[in-house]
């Protein structure tokens, strides 16, 4: 437990949340600076150190995706497929194959009912999956790598 230092209180709050969360979450040391700042802001509000406003919330992180022929950066929800915001020329991809979205400072991918499925790090996904730097996504025969999330 914390020894009274504000950073210890923030870490304890996160680790308590992590222990109660139904899915695995990374330890405090492995979350990015933006996530740590968000936790610090939340704990300071709860501790009564300052009032929070929507302006205090950090902006969502950019998502940088690399395919064989290009890199693309996104700041908001988008779709990928033969149509959509990130168009891939792949006969095995659906028109709107998958959706990328950001929630609470984290990027997620979800399949949109495609015929051939969406694959994350070699496993077919069922439901939204959290993305991390270095993850590989396969849609049809197209391979994409997350360079920043």
PDB file of N, CA and C in Angstrom, residues 2-68:
ATOM      1  N   UNK A   2       0.268   2.393  -0.265  1.00  0.00           N
ATOM      2  CA  UNK A   2       1.039   3.622  -0.425  1.00  0.00           C
ATOM      3  C   UNK A   2       1.577   4.113   0.906  1.00  0.00           C
ATOM      4  N   UNK A   3       2.689   4.833   0.805  1.00  0.00           N
ATOM      5  CA  UNK A   3       3.294   5.414   1.993  1.00  0.00           C
ATOM      6  C   UNK A   3       2.961   6.891   2.113  1.00  0.00           C
ATOM      7  N   UNK A   4       1.925   7.332   1.398  1.00  0.00           N
ATOM      8  CA  UNK A   4       1.507   8.722   1.476  1.00  0.00           C
ATOM      9  C   UNK A   4       1.949   9.566   0.304  1.00  0.00           C
ATOM     10  N   UNK A   5       2.882   9.109  -0.480  1.00  0.00           N
ATOM     11  CA  UNK A   5       3.330   9.858  -1.650  1.00  0.00           C
ATOM     12  C   UNK A   5       2.248   9.767  -2.725  1.00  0.00           C
ATOM     13  N   UNK A   6       1.897  10.885  -3.382  1.00  0.00           N
ATOM     14  CA  UNK A   6       0.819  10.856  -4.384  1.00  0.00           C
ATOM     15  C   UNK A   6       1.029   9.822  -5.491  1.00  0.00           C
ATOM     16  N   UNK A   7       2.275   9.648  -5.947  1.00  0.00           N
ATOM     17  CA  UNK A   7       2.518   8.662  -7.004  1.00  0.00           C
ATOM     18  C   UNK A   7       2.247   7.244  -6.524  1.00  0.00           C
ATOM     19  N   UNK A   8       2.526   6.972  -5.242  1.00  0.00           N
ATOM     20  CA  UNK A   8       2.233   5.652  -4.690  1.00  0.00           C
ATOM     21  C   UNK A   8       0.731   5.410  -4.640  1.00  0.00           C
ATOM     22  N   UNK A   9      -0.027   6.456  -4.302  1.00  0.00           N
ATOM     23  CA  UNK A   9      -1.480   6.338  -4.255  1.00  0.00           C
ATOM     24  C   UNK A   9      -2.039   6.026  -5.644  1.00  0.00           C
ATOM     25  N   UNK A  10      -1.510   6.682  -6.660  1.00  0.00           N
ATOM     26  CA  UNK A  10      -1.951   6.445  -8.038  1.00  0.00           C
ATOM     27  C   UNK A  10      -1.638   5.009  -8.448  1.00  0.00           C
ATOM     28  N   UNK A  11      -0.430   4.573  -8.166  1.00  0.00           N
ATOM     29  CA  UNK A  11      -0.029   3.201  -8.506  1.00  0.00           C
ATOM     30  C   UNK A  11      -0.926   2.191  -7.786  1.00  0.00           C
ATOM     31  N   UNK A  12      -1.186   2.420  -6.494  1.00  0.00           N
ATOM     32  CA  UNK A  12      -2.060   1.515  -5.737  1.00  0.00           C
ATOM     33  C   UNK A  12      -3.460   1.468  -6.343  1.00  0.00           C
ATOM     34  N   UNK A  13      -3.983   2.635  -6.748  1.00  0.00           N
ATOM     35  CA  UNK A  13      -5.321   2.685  -7.349  1.00  0.00           C
ATOM     36  C   UNK A  13      -5.341   1.866  -8.638  1.00  0.00           C
ATOM     37  N   UNK A  14      -4.335   2.050  -9.487  1.00  0.00           N
ATOM     38  CA  UNK A  14      -4.279   1.302 -10.739  1.00  0.00           C
ATOM     39  C   UNK A  14      -4.154  -0.197 -10.476  1.00  0.00           C
ATOM     40  N   UNK A  15      -3.263  -0.590  -9.582  1.00  0.00           N
ATOM     41  CA  UNK A  15      -3.050  -2.012  -9.317  1.00  0.00           C
ATOM     42  C   UNK A  15      -4.299  -2.655  -8.703  1.00  0.00           C
ATOM     43  N   UNK A  16      -5.053  -1.904  -7.905  1.00  0.00           N
ATOM     44  CA  UNK A  16      -6.314  -2.413  -7.366  1.00  0.00           C
ATOM     45  C   UNK A  16      -7.319  -2.632  -8.492  1.00  0.00           C
ATOM     46  N   UNK A  17      -7.404  -1.659  -9.390  1.00  0.00           N
ATOM     47  CA  UNK A  17      -8.273  -1.789 -10.566  1.00  0.00           C
ATOM     48  C   UNK A  17      -7.840  -2.988 -11.405  1.00  0.00           C
ATOM     49  N   UNK A  18      -6.535  -3.116 -11.626  1.00  0.00           N
ATOM     50  CA  UNK A  18      -5.994  -4.212 -12.432  1.00  0.00           C
ATOM     51  C   UNK A  18      -6.353  -5.573 -11.825  1.00  0.00           C
ATOM     52  N   UNK A  19      -6.275  -5.671 -10.507  1.00  0.00           N
ATOM     53  CA  UNK A  19      -6.579  -6.933  -9.827  1.00  0.00           C
ATOM     54  C   UNK A  19      -8.062  -7.291  -9.948  1.00  0.00           C
ATOM     55  N   UNK A  20      -8.922  -6.279  -9.991  1.00  0.00           N
ATOM     56  CA  UNK A  20     -10.364  -6.527 -10.055  1.00  0.00           C
ATOM     57  C   UNK A  20     -10.887  -6.663 -11.477  1.00  0.00           C
ATOM     58  N   UNK A  21     -10.119  -6.221 -12.455  1.00  0.00           N
ATOM     59  CA  UNK A  21     -10.567  -6.230 -13.845  1.00  0.00           C
ATOM     60  C   UNK A  21     -10.652  -7.678 -14.340  1.00  0.00           C
ATOM     61  N   UNK A  22     -11.717  -8.028 -15.111  1.00  0.00           N
ATOM     62  CA  UNK A  22     -11.901  -9.430 -15.510  1.00  0.00           C
ATOM     63  C   UNK A  22     -10.929  -9.947 -16.572  1.00  0.00           C
ATOM     64  N   UNK A  23     -10.210  -9.072 -17.236  1.00  0.00           N
ATOM     65  CA  UNK A  23      -9.245  -9.498 -18.259  1.00  0.00           C
ATOM     66  C   UNK A  23      -7.851  -9.032 -17.833  1.00  0.00           C
ATOM     67  N   UNK A  24      -6.808  -9.674 -18.342  1.00  0.00           N
ATOM     68  CA  UNK A  24      -5.447  -9.266 -17.961  1.00  0.00           C
ATOM     69  C   UNK A  24      -5.150  -7.825 -18.392  1.00  0.00           C
ATOM     70  N   UNK A  25      -4.537  -7.069 -17.516  1.00  0.00           N
ATOM     71  CA  UNK A  25      -4.064  -5.721 -17.814  1.00  0.00           C
ATOM     72  C   UNK A  25      -2.578  -5.660 -17.484  1.00  0.00           C
ATOM     73  N   UNK A  26      -1.834  -4.806 -18.180  1.00  0.00           N
ATOM     74  CA  UNK A  26      -0.395  -4.725 -17.912  1.00  0.00           C
ATOM     75  C   UNK A  26      -0.122  -4.081 -16.553  1.00  0.00           C
ATOM     76  N   UNK A  27       1.020  -4.393 -15.944  1.00  0.00           N
ATOM     77  CA  UNK A  27       1.384  -3.722 -14.701  1.00  0.00           C
ATOM     78  C   UNK A  27       1.648  -2.236 -14.952  1.00  0.00           C
ATOM     79  N   UNK A  28       1.632  -1.461 -13.886  1.00  0.00           N
ATOM     80  CA  UNK A  28       1.803  -0.012 -13.954  1.00  0.00           C
ATOM     81  C   UNK A  28       3.011   0.382 -14.814  1.00  0.00           C
ATOM     82  N   UNK A  29       4.121  -0.316 -14.662  1.00  0.00           N
ATOM     83  CA  UNK A  29       5.342   0.031 -15.381  1.00  0.00           C
ATOM     84  C   UNK A  29       5.191  -0.122 -16.895  1.00  0.00           C
ATOM     85  N   UNK A  30       4.224  -0.910 -17.333  1.00  0.00           N
ATOM     86  CA  UNK A  30       4.075  -1.184 -18.765  1.00  0.00           C
ATOM     87  C   UNK A  30       2.984  -0.365 -19.438  1.00  0.00           C
ATOM     88  N   UNK A  31       2.277   0.489 -18.684  1.00  0.00           N
ATOM     89  CA  UNK A  31       1.304   1.342 -19.356  1.00  0.00           C
ATOM     90  C   UNK A  31       2.010   2.613 -19.800  1.00  0.00           C
ATOM     91  N   UNK A  32       1.490   3.243 -20.849  1.00  0.00           N
ATOM     92  CA  UNK A  32       2.194   4.394 -21.403  1.00  0.00           C
ATOM     93  C   UNK A  32       2.009   5.648 -20.547  1.00  0.00           C
ATOM     94  N   UNK A  33       2.796   6.660 -20.848  1.00  0.00           N
ATOM     95  CA  UNK A  33       2.765   7.909 -20.072  1.00  0.00           C
ATOM     96  C   UNK A  33       1.390   8.555 -20.080  1.00  0.00           C
ATOM     97  N   UNK A  34       0.692   8.463 -21.199  1.00  0.00           N
ATOM     98  CA  UNK A  34      -0.639   9.057 -21.305  1.00  0.00           C
ATOM     99  C   UNK A  34      -1.621   8.364 -20.353  1.00  0.00           C
ATOM    100  N   UNK A  35      -1.552   7.043 -20.283  1.00  0.00           N
ATOM    101  CA  UNK A  35      -2.418   6.310 -19.356  1.00  0.00           C
ATOM    102  C   UNK A  35      -2.062   6.633 -17.908  1.00  0.00           C
ATOM    103  N   UNK A  36      -0.777   6.736 -17.605  1.00  0.00           N
ATOM    104  CA  UNK A  36      -0.374   7.088 -16.247  1.00  0.00           C
ATOM    105  C   UNK A  36      -0.865   8.484 -15.883  1.00  0.00           C
ATOM    106  N   UNK A  37      -0.794   9.426 -16.830  1.00  0.00           N
ATOM    107  CA  UNK A  37      -1.280  10.787 -16.573  1.00  0.00           C
ATOM    108  C   UNK A  37      -2.782  10.782 -16.316  1.00  0.00           C
ATOM    109  N   UNK A  38      -3.517   9.962 -17.053  1.00  0.00           N
ATOM    110  CA  UNK A  38      -4.960   9.880 -16.843  1.00  0.00           C
ATOM    111  C   UNK A  38      -5.279   9.340 -15.457  1.00  0.00           C
ATOM    112  N   UNK A  39      -4.541   8.317 -15.021  1.00  0.00           N
ATOM    113  CA  UNK A  39      -4.740   7.770 -13.678  1.00  0.00           C
ATOM    114  C   UNK A  39      -4.396   8.809 -12.618  1.00  0.00           C
ATOM    115  N   UNK A  40      -3.322   9.567 -12.813  1.00  0.00           N
ATOM    116  CA  UNK A  40      -2.946  10.612 -11.856  1.00  0.00           C
ATOM    117  C   UNK A  40      -4.040  11.670 -11.761  1.00  0.00           C
ATOM    118  N   UNK A  41      -4.610  12.053 -12.912  1.00  0.00           N
ATOM    119  CA  UNK A  41      -5.680  13.053 -12.900  1.00  0.00           C
ATOM    120  C   UNK A  41      -6.906  12.525 -12.161  1.00  0.00           C
ATOM    121  N   UNK A  42      -7.265  11.270 -12.404  1.00  0.00           N
ATOM    122  CA  UNK A  42      -8.438  10.689 -11.750  1.00  0.00           C
ATOM    123  C   UNK A  42      -8.242  10.594 -10.241  1.00  0.00           C
ATOM    124  N   UNK A  43      -7.078  10.133  -9.812  1.00  0.00           N
ATOM    125  CA  UNK A  43      -6.823   9.989  -8.380  1.00  0.00           C
ATOM    126  C   UNK A  43      -6.780  11.358  -7.709  1.00  0.00           C
ATOM    127  N   UNK A  44      -6.220  12.372  -8.380  1.00  0.00           N
ATOM    128  CA  UNK A  44      -6.172  13.700  -7.765  1.00  0.00           C
ATOM    129  C   UNK A  44      -7.566  14.274  -7.576  1.00  0.00           C
ATOM    130  N   UNK A  45      -8.471  13.989  -8.484  1.00  0.00           N
ATOM    131  CA  UNK A  45      -9.849  14.450  -8.336  1.00  0.00           C
ATOM    132  C   UNK A  45     -10.512  13.737  -7.157  1.00  0.00           C
ATOM    133  N   UNK A  46     -10.346  12.429  -7.089  1.00  0.00           N
ATOM    134  CA  UNK A  46     -10.948  11.656  -6.000  1.00  0.00           C
ATOM    135  C   UNK A  46     -10.371  12.087  -4.653  1.00  0.00           C
ATOM    136  N   UNK A  47      -9.081  12.384  -4.631  1.00  0.00           N
ATOM    137  CA  UNK A  47      -8.436  12.811  -3.396  1.00  0.00           C
ATOM    138  C   UNK A  47      -8.753  14.274  -3.063  1.00  0.00           C
ATOM    139  N   UNK A  48      -9.483  14.965  -3.947  1.00  0.00           N
ATOM    140  CA  UNK A  48      -9.887  16.346  -3.690  1.00  0.00           C
ATOM    141  C   UNK A  48      -8.797  17.369  -3.924  1.00  0.00           C
ATOM    142  N   UNK A  49      -7.782  17.001  -4.703  1.00  0.00           N
ATOM    143  CA  UNK A  49      -6.683  17.926  -4.917  1.00  0.00           C
ATOM    144  C   UNK A  49      -7.018  19.005  -5.939  1.00  0.00           C
ATOM    145  N   UNK A  50      -7.918  18.719  -6.871  1.00  0.00           N
ATOM    146  CA  UNK A  50      -8.339  19.735  -7.843  1.00  0.00           C
ATOM    147  C   UNK A  50      -9.597  19.268  -8.531  1.00  0.00           C
ATOM    148  N   UNK A  51     -10.275  20.197  -9.156  1.00  0.00           N
ATOM    149  CA  UNK A  51     -11.471  19.857  -9.911  1.00  0.00           C
ATOM    150  C   UNK A  51     -11.051  19.399 -11.300  1.00  0.00           C
ATOM    151  N   UNK A  52     -11.816  18.491 -11.845  1.00  0.00           N
ATOM    152  CA  UNK A  52     -11.527  17.995 -13.195  1.00  0.00           C
ATOM    153  C   UNK A  52     -12.510  18.598 -14.172  1.00  0.00           C
ATOM    154  N   UNK A  53     -12.054  18.783 -15.366  1.00  0.00           N
ATOM    155  CA  UNK A  53     -12.927  19.182 -16.461  1.00  0.00           C
ATOM    156  C   UNK A  53     -12.620  18.273 -17.627  1.00  0.00           C
ATOM    157  N   UNK A  54     -13.483  18.291 -18.612  1.00  0.00           N
ATOM    158  CA  UNK A  54     -13.235  17.476 -19.801  1.00  0.00           C
ATOM    159  C   UNK A  54     -11.938  17.897 -20.477  1.00  0.00           C
ATOM    160  N   UNK A  55     -11.551  19.156 -20.300  1.00  0.00           N
ATOM    161  CA  UNK A  55     -10.306  19.633 -20.911  1.00  0.00           C
ATOM    162  C   UNK A  55      -9.085  18.973 -20.277  1.00  0.00           C
ATOM    163  N   UNK A  56      -9.239  18.461 -19.029  1.00  0.00           N
ATOM    164  CA  UNK A  56      -8.122  17.800 -18.369  1.00  0.00           C
ATOM    165  C   UNK A  56      -7.805  16.445 -18.984  1.00  0.00           C
ATOM    166  N   UNK A  57      -8.774  15.853 -19.664  1.00  0.00           N
ATOM    167  CA  UNK A  57      -8.558  14.531 -20.238  1.00  0.00           C
ATOM    168  C   UNK A  57      -7.539  14.626 -21.367  1.00  0.00           C
ATOM    169  N   UNK A  58      -6.561  13.734 -21.359  1.00  0.00           N
ATOM    170  CA  UNK A  58      -5.567  13.772 -22.432  1.00  0.00           C
ATOM    171  C   UNK A  58      -6.212  13.390 -23.771  1.00  0.00           C
ATOM    172  N   UNK A  59      -5.699  13.933 -24.862  1.00  0.00           N
ATOM    173  CA  UNK A  59      -6.250  13.558 -26.164  1.00  0.00           C
ATOM    174  C   UNK A  59      -5.944  12.097 -26.457  1.00  0.00           C
ATOM    175  N   UNK A  60      -6.784  11.450 -27.268  1.00  0.00           N
ATOM    176  CA  UNK A  60      -6.505  10.047 -27.583  1.00  0.00           C
ATOM    177  C   UNK A  60      -5.184   9.919 -28.336  1.00  0.00           C
ATOM    178  N   UNK A  61      -4.478   8.814 -28.120  1.00  0.00           N
ATOM    179  CA  UNK A  61      -3.218   8.612 -28.829  1.00  0.00           C
ATOM    180  C   UNK A  61      -3.467   8.318 -30.304  1.00  0.00           C
ATOM    181  N   UNK A  62      -2.522   8.685 -31.126  1.00  0.00           N
ATOM    182  CA  UNK A  62      -2.612   8.348 -32.542  1.00  0.00           C
ATOM    183  C   UNK A  62      -2.286   6.872 -32.717  1.00  0.00           C
ATOM    184  N   UNK A  63      -2.896   6.280 -33.738  1.00  0.00           N
ATOM    185  CA  UNK A  63      -2.594   4.897 -34.096  1.00  0.00           C
ATOM    186  C   UNK A  63      -1.847   4.937 -35.417  1.00  0.00           C
ATOM    187  N   UNK A  64      -0.668   4.344 -35.452  1.00  0.00           N
ATOM    188  CA  UNK A  64       0.139   4.285 -36.661  1.00  0.00           C
ATOM    189  C   UNK A  64       0.198   2.837 -37.119  1.00  0.00           C
ATOM    190  N   UNK A  65      -0.296   2.598 -38.338  1.00  0.00           N
ATOM    191  CA  UNK A  65      -0.360   1.252 -38.907  1.00  0.00           C
ATOM    192  C   UNK A  65       0.496   1.211 -40.158  1.00  0.00           C
ATOM    193  N   UNK A  66       1.278   0.155 -40.270  1.00  0.00           N
ATOM    194  CA  UNK A  66       2.109  -0.021 -41.458  1.00  0.00           C
ATOM    195  C   UNK A  66       1.640  -1.246 -42.225  1.00  0.00           C
ATOM    196  N   UNK A  67       1.425  -1.071 -43.523  1.00  0.00           N
ATOM    197  CA  UNK A  67       1.175  -2.189 -44.423  1.00  0.00           C
ATOM    198  C   UNK A  67       2.423  -2.320 -45.302  1.00  0.00           C
ATOM    199  N   UNK A  68       2.401  -3.241 -46.223  1.00  0.00           N
ATOM    200  CA  UNK A  68       3.576  -3.470 -47.060  1.00  0.00           C
ATOM    201  C   UNK A  68       3.974  -2.231 -47.858  1.00  0.00           C
TER     202      UNK A  68
END
